[in-house]
mmCIF file of C-alpha atoms in Angstrom:
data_model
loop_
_atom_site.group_PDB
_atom_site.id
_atom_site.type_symbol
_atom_site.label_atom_id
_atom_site.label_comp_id
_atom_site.label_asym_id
_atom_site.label_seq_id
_atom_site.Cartn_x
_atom_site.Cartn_y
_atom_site.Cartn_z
ATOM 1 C CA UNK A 28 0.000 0.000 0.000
ATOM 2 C CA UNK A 29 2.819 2.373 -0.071
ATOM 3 C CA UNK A 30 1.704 3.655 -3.322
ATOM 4 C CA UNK A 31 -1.003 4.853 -1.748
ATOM 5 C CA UNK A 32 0.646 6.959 1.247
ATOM 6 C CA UNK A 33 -0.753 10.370 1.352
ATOM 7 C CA UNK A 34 -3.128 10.058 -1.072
ATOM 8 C CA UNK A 35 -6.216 10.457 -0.939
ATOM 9 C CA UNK A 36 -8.553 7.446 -2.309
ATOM 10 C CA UNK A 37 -12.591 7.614 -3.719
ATOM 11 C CA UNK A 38 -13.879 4.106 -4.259
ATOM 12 C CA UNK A 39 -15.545 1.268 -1.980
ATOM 13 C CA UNK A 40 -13.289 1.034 1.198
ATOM 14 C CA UNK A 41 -13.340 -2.873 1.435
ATOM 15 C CA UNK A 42 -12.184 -3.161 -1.993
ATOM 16 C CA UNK A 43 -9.653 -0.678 -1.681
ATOM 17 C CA UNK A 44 -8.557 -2.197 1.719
ATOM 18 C CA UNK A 45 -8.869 -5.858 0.364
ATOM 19 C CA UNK A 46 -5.710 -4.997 -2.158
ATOM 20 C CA UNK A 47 -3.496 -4.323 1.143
ATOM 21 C CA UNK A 48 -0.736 -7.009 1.914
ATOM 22 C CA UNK A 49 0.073 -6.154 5.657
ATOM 23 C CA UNK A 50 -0.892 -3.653 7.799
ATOM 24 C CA UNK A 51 -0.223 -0.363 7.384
ATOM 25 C CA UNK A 52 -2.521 2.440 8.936
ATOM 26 C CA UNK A 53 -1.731 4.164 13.104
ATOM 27 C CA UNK A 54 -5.350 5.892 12.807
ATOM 28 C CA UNK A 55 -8.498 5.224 10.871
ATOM 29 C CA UNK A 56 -11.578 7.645 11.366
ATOM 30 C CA UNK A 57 -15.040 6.162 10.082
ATOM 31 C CA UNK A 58 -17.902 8.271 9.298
ATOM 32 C CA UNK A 59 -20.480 5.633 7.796
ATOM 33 C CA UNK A 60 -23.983 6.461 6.992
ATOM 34 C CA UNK A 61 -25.975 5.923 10.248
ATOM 35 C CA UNK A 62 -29.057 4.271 7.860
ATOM 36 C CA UNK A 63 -31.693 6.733 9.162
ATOM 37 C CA UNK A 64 -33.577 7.548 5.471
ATOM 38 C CA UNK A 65 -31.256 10.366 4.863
ATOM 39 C CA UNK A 66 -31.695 11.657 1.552
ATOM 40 C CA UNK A 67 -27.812 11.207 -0.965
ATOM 41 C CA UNK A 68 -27.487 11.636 -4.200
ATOM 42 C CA UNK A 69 -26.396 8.055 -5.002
ATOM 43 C CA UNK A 70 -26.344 6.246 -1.078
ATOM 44 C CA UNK A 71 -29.247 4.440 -0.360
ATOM 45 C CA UNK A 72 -29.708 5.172 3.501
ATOM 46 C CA UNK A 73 -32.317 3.657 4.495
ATOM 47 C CA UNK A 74 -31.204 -0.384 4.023
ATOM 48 C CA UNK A 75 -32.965 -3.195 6.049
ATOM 49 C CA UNK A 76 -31.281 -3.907 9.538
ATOM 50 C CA UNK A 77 -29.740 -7.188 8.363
ATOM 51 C CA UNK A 78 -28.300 -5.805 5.278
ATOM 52 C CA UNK A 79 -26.490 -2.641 6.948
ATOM 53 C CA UNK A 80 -25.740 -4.559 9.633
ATOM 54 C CA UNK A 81 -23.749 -7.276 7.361
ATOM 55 C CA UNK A 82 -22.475 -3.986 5.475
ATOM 56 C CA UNK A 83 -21.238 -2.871 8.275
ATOM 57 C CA UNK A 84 -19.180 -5.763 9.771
ATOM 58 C CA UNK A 85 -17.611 -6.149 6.208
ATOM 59 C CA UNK A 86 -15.998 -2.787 6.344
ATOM 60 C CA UNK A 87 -15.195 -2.611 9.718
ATOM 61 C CA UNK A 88 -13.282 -6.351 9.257
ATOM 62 C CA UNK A 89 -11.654 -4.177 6.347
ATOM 63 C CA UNK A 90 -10.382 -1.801 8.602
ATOM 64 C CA UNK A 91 -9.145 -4.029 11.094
ATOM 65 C CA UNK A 92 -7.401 -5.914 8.739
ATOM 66 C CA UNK A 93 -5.225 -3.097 7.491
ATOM 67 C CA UNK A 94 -4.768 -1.066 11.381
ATOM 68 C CA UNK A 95 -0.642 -1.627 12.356
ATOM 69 C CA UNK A 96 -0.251 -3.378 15.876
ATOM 70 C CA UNK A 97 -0.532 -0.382 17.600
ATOM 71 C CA UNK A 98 -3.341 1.301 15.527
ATOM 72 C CA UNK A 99 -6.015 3.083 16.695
ATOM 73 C CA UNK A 100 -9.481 3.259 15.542
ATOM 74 C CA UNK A 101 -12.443 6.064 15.524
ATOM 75 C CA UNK A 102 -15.741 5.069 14.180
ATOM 76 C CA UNK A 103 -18.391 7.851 13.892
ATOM 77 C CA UNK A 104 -22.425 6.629 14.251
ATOM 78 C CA UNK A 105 -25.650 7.748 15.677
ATOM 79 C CA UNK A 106 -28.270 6.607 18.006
ATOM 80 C CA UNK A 107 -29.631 3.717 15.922
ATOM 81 C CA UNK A 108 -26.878 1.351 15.546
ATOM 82 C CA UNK A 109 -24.281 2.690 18.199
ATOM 83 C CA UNK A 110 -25.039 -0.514 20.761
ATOM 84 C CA UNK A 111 -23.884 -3.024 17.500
ATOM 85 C CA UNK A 112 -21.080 -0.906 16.507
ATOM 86 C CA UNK A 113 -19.559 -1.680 19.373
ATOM 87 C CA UNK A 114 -20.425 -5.255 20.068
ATOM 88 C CA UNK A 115 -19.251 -5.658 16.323
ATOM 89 C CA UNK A 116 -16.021 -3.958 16.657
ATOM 90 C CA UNK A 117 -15.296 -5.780 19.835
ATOM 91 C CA UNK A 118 -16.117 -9.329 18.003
ATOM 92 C CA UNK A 119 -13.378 -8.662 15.596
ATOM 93 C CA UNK A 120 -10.130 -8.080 17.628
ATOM 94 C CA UNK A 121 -10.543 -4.301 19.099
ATOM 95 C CA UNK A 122 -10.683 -2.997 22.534
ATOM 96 C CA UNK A 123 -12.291 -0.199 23.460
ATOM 97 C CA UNK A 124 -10.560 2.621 24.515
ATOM 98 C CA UNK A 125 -13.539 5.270 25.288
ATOM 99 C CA UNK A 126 -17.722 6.006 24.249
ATOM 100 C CA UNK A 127 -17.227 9.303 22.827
ATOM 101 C CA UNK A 128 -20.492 11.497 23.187
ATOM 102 C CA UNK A 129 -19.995 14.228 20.704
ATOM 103 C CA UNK A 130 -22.476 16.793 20.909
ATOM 104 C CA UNK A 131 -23.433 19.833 18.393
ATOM 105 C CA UNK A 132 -26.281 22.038 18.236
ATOM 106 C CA UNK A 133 -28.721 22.641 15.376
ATOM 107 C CA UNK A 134 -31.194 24.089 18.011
ATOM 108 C CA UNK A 135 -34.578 22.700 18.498
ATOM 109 C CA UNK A 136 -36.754 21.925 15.244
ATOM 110 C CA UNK A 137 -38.371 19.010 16.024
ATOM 111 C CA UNK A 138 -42.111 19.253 16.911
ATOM 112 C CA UNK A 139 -42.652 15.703 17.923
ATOM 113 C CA UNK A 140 -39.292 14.685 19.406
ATOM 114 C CA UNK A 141 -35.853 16.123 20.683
ATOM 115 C CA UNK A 142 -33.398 17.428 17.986
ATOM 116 C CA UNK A 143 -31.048 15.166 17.474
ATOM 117 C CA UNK A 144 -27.632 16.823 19.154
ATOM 118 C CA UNK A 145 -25.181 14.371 19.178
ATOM 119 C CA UNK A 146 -23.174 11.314 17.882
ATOM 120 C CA UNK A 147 -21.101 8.761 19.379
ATOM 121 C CA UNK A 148 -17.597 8.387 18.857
ATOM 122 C CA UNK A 149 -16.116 4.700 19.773
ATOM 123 C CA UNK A 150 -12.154 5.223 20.001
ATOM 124 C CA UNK A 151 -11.171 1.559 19.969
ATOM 125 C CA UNK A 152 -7.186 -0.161 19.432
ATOM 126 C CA UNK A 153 -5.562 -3.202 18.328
ATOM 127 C CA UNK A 154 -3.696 -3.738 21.651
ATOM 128 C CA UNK A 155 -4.904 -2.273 25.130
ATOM 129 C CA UNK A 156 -0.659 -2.275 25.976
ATOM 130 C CA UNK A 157 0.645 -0.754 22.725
ATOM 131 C CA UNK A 158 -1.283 2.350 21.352
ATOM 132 C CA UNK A 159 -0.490 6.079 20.216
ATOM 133 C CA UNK A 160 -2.612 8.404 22.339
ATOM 134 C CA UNK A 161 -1.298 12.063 21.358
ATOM 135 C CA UNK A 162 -2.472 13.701 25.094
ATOM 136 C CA UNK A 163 -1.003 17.153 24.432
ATOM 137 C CA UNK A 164 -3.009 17.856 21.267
ATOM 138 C CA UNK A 165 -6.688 17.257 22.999
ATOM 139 C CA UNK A 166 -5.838 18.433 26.486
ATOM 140 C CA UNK A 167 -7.923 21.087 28.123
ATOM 141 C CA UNK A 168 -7.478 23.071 31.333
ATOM 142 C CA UNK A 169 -10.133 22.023 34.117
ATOM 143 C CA UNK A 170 -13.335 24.409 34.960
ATOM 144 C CA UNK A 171 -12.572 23.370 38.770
#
């Protein structure tokens, strides 16, 4: 995959992933669709729960196939699917690191329900022992 170092790739990730040889990625971030009916141009986003769910295993296996020894892993997802995101990623190999809650505002629209305000953020790695965790560039000073 060194051909591909910096680049930056369009095309179906467990495809693209499938044509590594070893391992050779510290970080991936994942921003899947969260299959909630939103309306792409070309993504169908509204899949039966079987079929996103099988989707979704594929390219997360993808990903774990290609993550170094000491890689780290951030997958992106809403409300819907969060709980089986991380059962799934925990079947295949990873260890959880931390449930990120990531919350934004678009104010209050909704007239039958809360907005929705937030998305979860699982930080999983390879190997609990053996992991990059760049503390510096995320630290903040405490309110107390």
């Amino acid at each position: 995959m060194d051909e591909f170092r910096n680049e930056i790739i369009c095309g179906d990730c467990v495809e693209v992933l499938s044509k590594a040889e070893q391992p050779f990625a510290d970080l991936i971030f994942a921003d899947p669709p969260f299959n909630i009916g939103y309306k792409y141009d070309r993504y169908n986003d509204k899949r039966a729960r079987h079929d996103y769910l099988d989707w979704t295993r594929d390219w997360i296996a993808a990903c774990v196939k290609v993550l170094k020894p000491h890689g780290s892993f951030y997958i992106a997802i809403g409300d819907k699917y969060a709980a089986e995101i991380k059962i799934t990623g925990e079947e295949l190999g990873l260890k959880l690191r931390n449930w990120i809650i990531w919350h934004y505002s678009f104010g209050q629209q909704a007239r039958s329900k809360f907005a929705l305000s937030h998305t979860h953020i699982f930080y999983f790695v390879v190997n609990e022992r053996d992991f990059i965790f760049n503390d510096d560039a995320v630290r903040v000073i405490s309110d107390r």
